[in-house]
PDB file of C-alpha atoms in Angstrom:
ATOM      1  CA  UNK S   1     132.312 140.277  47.699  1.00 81.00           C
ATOM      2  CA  UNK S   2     128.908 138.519  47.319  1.00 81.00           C
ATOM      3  CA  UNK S   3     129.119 137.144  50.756  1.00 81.00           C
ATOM      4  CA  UNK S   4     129.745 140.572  52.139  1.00 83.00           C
ATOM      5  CA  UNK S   5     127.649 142.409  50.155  1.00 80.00           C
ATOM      6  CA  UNK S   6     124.342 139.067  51.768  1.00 81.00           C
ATOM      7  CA  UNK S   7     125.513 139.983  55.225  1.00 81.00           C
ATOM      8  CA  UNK S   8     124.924 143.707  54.619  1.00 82.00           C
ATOM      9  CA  UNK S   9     121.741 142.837  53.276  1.00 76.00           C
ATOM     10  CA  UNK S  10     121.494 141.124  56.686  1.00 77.00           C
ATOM     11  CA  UNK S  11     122.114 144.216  58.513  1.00 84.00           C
ATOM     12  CA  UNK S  12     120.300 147.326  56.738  1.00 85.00           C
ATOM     13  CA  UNK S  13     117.186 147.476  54.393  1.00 86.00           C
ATOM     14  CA  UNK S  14     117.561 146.748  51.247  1.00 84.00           C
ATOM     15  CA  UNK S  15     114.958 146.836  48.369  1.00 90.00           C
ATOM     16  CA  UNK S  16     113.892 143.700  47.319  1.00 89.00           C
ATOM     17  CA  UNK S  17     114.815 144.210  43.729  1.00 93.00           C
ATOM     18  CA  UNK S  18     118.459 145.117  44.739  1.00 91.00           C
ATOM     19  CA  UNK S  19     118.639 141.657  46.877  1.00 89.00           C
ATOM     20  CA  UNK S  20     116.968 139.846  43.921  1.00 91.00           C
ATOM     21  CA  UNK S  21     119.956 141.353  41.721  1.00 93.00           C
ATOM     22  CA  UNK S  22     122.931 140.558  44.179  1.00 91.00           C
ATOM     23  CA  UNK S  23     121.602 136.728  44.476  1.00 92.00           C
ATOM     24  CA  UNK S  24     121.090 136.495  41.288  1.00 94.00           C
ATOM     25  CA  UNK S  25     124.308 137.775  40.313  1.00 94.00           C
ATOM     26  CA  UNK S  26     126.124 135.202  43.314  1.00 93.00           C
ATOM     27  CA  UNK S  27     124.330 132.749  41.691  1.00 94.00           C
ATOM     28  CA  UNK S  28     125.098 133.040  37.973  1.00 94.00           C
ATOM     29  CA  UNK S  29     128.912 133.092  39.481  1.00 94.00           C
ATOM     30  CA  UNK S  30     128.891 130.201  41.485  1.00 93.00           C
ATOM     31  CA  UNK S  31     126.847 127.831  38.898  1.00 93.00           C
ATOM     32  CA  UNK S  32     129.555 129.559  36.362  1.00 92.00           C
ATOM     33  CA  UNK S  33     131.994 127.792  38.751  1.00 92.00           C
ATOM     34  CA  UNK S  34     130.383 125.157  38.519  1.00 90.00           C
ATOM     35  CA  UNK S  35     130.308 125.223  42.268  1.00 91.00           C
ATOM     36  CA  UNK S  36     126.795 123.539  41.992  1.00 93.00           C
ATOM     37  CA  UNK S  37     126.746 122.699  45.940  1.00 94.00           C
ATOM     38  CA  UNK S  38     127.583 126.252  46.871  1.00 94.00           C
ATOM     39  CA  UNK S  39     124.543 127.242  44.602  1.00 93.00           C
ATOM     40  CA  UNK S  40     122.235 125.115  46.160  1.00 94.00           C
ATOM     41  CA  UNK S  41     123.366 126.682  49.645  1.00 93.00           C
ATOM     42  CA  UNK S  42     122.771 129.968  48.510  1.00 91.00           C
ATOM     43  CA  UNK S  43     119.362 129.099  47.417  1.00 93.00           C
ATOM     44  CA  UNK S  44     118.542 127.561  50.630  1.00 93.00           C
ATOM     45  CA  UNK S  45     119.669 130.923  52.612  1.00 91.00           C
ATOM     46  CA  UNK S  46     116.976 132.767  51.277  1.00 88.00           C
ATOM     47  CA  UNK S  47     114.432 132.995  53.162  1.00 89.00           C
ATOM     48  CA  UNK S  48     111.419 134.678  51.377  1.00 90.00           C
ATOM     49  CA  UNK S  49     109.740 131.963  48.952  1.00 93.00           C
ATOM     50  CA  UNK S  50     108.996 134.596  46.167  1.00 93.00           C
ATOM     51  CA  UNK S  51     112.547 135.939  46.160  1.00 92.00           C
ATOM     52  CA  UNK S  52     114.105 132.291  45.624  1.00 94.00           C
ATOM     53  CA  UNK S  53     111.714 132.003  42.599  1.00 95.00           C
ATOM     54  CA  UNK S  54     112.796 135.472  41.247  1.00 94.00           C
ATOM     55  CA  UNK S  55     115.993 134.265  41.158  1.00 94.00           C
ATOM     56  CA  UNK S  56     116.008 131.129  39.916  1.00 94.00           C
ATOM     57  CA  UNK S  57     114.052 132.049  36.994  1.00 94.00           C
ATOM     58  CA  UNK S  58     115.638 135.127  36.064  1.00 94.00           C
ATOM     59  CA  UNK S  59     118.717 132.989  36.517  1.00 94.00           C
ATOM     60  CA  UNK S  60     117.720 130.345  34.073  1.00 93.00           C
ATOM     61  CA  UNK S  61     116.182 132.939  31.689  1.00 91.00           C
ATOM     62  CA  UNK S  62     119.673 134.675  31.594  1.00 89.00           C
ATOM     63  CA  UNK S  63     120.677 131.007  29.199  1.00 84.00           C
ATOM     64  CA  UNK S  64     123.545 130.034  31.323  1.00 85.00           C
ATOM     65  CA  UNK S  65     125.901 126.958  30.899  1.00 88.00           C
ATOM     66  CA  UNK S  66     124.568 123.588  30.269  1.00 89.00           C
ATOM     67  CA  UNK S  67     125.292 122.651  33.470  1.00 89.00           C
ATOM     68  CA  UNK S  68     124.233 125.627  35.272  1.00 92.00           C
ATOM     69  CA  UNK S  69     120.698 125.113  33.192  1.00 91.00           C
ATOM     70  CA  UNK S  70     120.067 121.689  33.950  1.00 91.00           C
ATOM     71  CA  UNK S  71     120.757 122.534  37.492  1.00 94.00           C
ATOM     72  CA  UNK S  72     118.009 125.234  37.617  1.00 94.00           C
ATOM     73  CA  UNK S  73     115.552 123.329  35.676  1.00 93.00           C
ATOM     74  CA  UNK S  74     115.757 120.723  37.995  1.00 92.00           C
ATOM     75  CA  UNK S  75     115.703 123.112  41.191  1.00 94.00           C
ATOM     76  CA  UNK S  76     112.575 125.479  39.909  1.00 94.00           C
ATOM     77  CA  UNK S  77     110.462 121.525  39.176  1.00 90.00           C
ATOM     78  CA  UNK S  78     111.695 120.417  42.186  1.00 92.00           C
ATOM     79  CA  UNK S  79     110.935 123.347  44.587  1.00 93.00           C
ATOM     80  CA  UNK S  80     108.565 125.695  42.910  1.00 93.00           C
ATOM     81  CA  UNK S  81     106.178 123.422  40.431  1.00 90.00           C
ATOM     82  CA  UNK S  82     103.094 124.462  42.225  1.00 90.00           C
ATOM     83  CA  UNK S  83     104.084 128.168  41.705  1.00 91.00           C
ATOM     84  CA  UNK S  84     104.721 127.969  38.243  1.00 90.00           C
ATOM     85  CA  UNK S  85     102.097 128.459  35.664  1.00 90.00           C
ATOM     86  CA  UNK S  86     101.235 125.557  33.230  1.00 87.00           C
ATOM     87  CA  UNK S  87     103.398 127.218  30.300  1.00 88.00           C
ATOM     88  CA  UNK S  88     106.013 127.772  32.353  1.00 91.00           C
ATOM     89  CA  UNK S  89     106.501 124.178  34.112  1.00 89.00           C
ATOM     90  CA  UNK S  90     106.452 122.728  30.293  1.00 87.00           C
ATOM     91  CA  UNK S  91     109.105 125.065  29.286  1.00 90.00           C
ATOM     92  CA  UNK S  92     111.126 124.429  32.029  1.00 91.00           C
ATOM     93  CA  UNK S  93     110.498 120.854  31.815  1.00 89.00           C
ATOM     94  CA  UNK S  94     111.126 120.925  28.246  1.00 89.00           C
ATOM     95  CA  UNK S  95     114.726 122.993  29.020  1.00 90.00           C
ATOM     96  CA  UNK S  96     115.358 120.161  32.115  1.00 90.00           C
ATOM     97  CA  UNK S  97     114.837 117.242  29.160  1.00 90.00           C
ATOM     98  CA  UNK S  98     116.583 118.782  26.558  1.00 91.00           C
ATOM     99  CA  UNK S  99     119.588 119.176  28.919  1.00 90.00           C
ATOM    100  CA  UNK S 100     119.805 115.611  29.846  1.00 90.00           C
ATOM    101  CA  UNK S 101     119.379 114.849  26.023  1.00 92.00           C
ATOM    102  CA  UNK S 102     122.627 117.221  25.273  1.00 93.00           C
ATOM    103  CA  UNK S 103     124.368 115.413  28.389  1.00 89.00           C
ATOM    104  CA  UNK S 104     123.980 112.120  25.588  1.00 91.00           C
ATOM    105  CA  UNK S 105     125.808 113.697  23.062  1.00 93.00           C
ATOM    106  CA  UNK S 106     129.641 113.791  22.473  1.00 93.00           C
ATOM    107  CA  UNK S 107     130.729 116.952  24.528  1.00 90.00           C
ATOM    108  CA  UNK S 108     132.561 118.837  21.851  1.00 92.00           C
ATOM    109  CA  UNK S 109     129.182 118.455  19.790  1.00 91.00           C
ATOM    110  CA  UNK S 110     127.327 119.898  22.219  1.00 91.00           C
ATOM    111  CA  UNK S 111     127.801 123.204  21.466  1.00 91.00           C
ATOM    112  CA  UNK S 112     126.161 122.639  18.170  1.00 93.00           C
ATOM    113  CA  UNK S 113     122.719 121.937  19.876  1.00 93.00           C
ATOM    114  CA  UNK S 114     122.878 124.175  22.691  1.00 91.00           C
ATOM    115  CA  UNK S 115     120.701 126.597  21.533  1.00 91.00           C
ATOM    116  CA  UNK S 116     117.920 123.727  21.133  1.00 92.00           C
ATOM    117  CA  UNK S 117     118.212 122.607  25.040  1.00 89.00           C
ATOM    118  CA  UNK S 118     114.597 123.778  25.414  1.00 89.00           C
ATOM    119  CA  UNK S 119     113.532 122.043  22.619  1.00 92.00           C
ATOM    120  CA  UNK S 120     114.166 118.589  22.623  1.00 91.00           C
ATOM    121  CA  UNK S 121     112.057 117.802  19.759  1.00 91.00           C
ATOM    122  CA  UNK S 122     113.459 119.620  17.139  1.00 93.00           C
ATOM    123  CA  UNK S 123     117.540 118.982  18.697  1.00 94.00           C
ATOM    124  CA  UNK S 124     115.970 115.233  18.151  1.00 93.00           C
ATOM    125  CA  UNK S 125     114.436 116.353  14.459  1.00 93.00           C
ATOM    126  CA  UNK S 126     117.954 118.041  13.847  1.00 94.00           C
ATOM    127  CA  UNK S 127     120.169 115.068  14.762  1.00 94.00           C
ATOM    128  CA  UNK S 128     118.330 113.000  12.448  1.00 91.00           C
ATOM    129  CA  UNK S 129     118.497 115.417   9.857  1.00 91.00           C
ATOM    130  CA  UNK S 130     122.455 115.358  10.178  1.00 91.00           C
ATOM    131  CA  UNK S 131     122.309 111.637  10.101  1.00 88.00           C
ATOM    132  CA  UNK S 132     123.416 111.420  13.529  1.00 90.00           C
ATOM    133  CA  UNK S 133     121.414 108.159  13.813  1.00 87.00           C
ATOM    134  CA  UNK S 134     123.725 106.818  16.650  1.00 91.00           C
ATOM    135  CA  UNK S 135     123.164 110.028  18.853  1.00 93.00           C
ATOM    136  CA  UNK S 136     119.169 109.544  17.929  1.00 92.00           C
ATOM    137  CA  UNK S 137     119.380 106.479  19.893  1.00 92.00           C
ATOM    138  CA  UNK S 138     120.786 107.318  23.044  1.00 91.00           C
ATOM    139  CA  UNK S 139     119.281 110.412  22.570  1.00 92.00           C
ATOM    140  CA  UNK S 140     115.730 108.878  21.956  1.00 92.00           C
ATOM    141  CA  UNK S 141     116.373 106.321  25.087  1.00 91.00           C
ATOM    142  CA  UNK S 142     116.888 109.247  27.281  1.00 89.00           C
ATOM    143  CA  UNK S 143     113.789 110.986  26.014  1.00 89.00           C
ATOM    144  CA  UNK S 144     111.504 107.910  26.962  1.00 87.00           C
ATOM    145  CA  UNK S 145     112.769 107.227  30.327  1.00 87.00           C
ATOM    146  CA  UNK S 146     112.038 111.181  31.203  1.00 85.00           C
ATOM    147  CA  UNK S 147     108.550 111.547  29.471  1.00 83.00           C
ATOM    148  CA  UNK S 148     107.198 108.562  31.992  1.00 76.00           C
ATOM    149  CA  UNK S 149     104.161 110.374  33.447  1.00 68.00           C
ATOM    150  CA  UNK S 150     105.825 114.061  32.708  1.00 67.00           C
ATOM    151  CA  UNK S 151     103.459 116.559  31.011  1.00 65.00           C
ATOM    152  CA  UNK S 152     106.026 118.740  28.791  1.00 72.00           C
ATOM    153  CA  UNK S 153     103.781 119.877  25.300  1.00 75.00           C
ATOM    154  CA  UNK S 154     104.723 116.703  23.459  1.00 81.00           C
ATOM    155  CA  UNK S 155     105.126 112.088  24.302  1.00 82.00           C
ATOM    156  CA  UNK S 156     106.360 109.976  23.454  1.00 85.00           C
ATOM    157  CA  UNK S 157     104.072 109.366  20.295  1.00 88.00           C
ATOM    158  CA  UNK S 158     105.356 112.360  19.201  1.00 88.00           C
ATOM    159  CA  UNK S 159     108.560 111.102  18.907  1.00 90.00           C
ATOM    160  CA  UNK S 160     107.698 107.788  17.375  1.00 89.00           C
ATOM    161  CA  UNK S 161     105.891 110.073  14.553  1.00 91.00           C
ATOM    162  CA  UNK S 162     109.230 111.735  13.743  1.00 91.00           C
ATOM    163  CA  UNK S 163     111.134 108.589  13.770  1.00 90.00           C
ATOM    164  CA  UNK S 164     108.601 107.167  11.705  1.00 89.00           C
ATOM    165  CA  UNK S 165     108.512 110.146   9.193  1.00 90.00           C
ATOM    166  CA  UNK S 166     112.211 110.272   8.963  1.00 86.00           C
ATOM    167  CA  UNK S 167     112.316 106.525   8.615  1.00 85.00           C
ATOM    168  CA  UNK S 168     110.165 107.008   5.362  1.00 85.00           C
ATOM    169  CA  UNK S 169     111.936 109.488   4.526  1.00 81.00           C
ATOM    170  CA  UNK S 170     114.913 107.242   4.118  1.00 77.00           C
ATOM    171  CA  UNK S 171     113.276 104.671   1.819  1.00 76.00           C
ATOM    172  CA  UNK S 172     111.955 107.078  -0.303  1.00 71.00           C
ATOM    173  CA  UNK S 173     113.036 106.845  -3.911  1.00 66.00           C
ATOM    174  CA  UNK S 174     113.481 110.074  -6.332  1.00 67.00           C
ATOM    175  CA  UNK S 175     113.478 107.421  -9.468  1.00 65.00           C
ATOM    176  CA  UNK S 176     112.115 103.933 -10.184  1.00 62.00           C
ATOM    177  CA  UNK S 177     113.765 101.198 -11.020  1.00 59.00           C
ATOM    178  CA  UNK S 178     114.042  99.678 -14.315  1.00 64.00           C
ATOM    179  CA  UNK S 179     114.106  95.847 -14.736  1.00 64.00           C
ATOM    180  CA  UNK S 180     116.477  94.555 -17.216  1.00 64.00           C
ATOM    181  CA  UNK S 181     115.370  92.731 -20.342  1.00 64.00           C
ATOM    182  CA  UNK S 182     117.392  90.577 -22.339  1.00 56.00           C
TER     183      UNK S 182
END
């Protein structure tokens, strides 16, 4: 039905919001597929610059599948970083990063951190906070390799403060100790 509906779009006038809608729409299904090589077809079709924008960022504001997000991220830095404004390229950098970081995890716990994909930060902040020190690494590893000459709204001494504060954290004592005396 999409296919038909793009070559009628091909044939009459349709408004550009209306075209924005049915791509979007195609789109959202095929990354939903996760038919990611269809969806990069589709985006290639297009022909009008600001109407492939449109729709990759309404796509990736509609919080699709991990998958589906990751791929977006990636396409909108790849294709459209000039077009972007600052904010926007960190959040979608940020989203891009936190996805990879999720792809670390175990996949049934991924679900649990989801929400944080655009956050990587605080999904980091939260894994050590459920003593998930094993994820933290692989999860910290990941974040390092990324941040190599990537502006995103936080480094990688940002990270090294929060390990460091959670660290301290650790060895911090409620009570003293009491020596013995015979």
């Amino acid at each position: 039905d999409y296919e038909l509906c793009e070559e009628w779009g091909h044939l009459y006038p349709v408004p550009r919001e209306d075209l924005i809608n049915l791509h979007r729409e195609h789109l959202l299904h095929l990354l939903e597929m996760e038919d990611m090589e269809k969806a990069l077809q589709l985006l290639q079709r297009i022909e009008d610059p600001g109407v492939c924008l449109a729709i990759s960022e309404q796509s990736l504001d509609q919080h699709p599948n991990l998958a589906a997000s990751h791929f977006l991220a990636d396409y909108l830095t790849a294709h459209f970083y000039a077009s972007l404004t600052a904010a926007r390229r960190n959040e979608i950098q940020a989203l891009y990063i936190g996805s990879k970081v999720l792809l670390t995890l175990p996949e049934l716990s991924r679900v649990n951190y989801f929400h944080l994909s655009s956050r990587p930060l605080l999904m980091l902040e939260q894994l050590l906070m459920n003593m998930k020190v094993d994820w933290v690494a692989g999860a910290v590893q990941t974040l390092h390799q990324l941040l190599a000459g990537r502006e995103i709204g936080f480094t990688v001494e940002d990270i090294d403060n929060l390990l460091s504060k959670y660290a301290e954290k650790a060895l911090n004592f409620p009570f003293t100790l009491k020596e013995k005396r015979s």
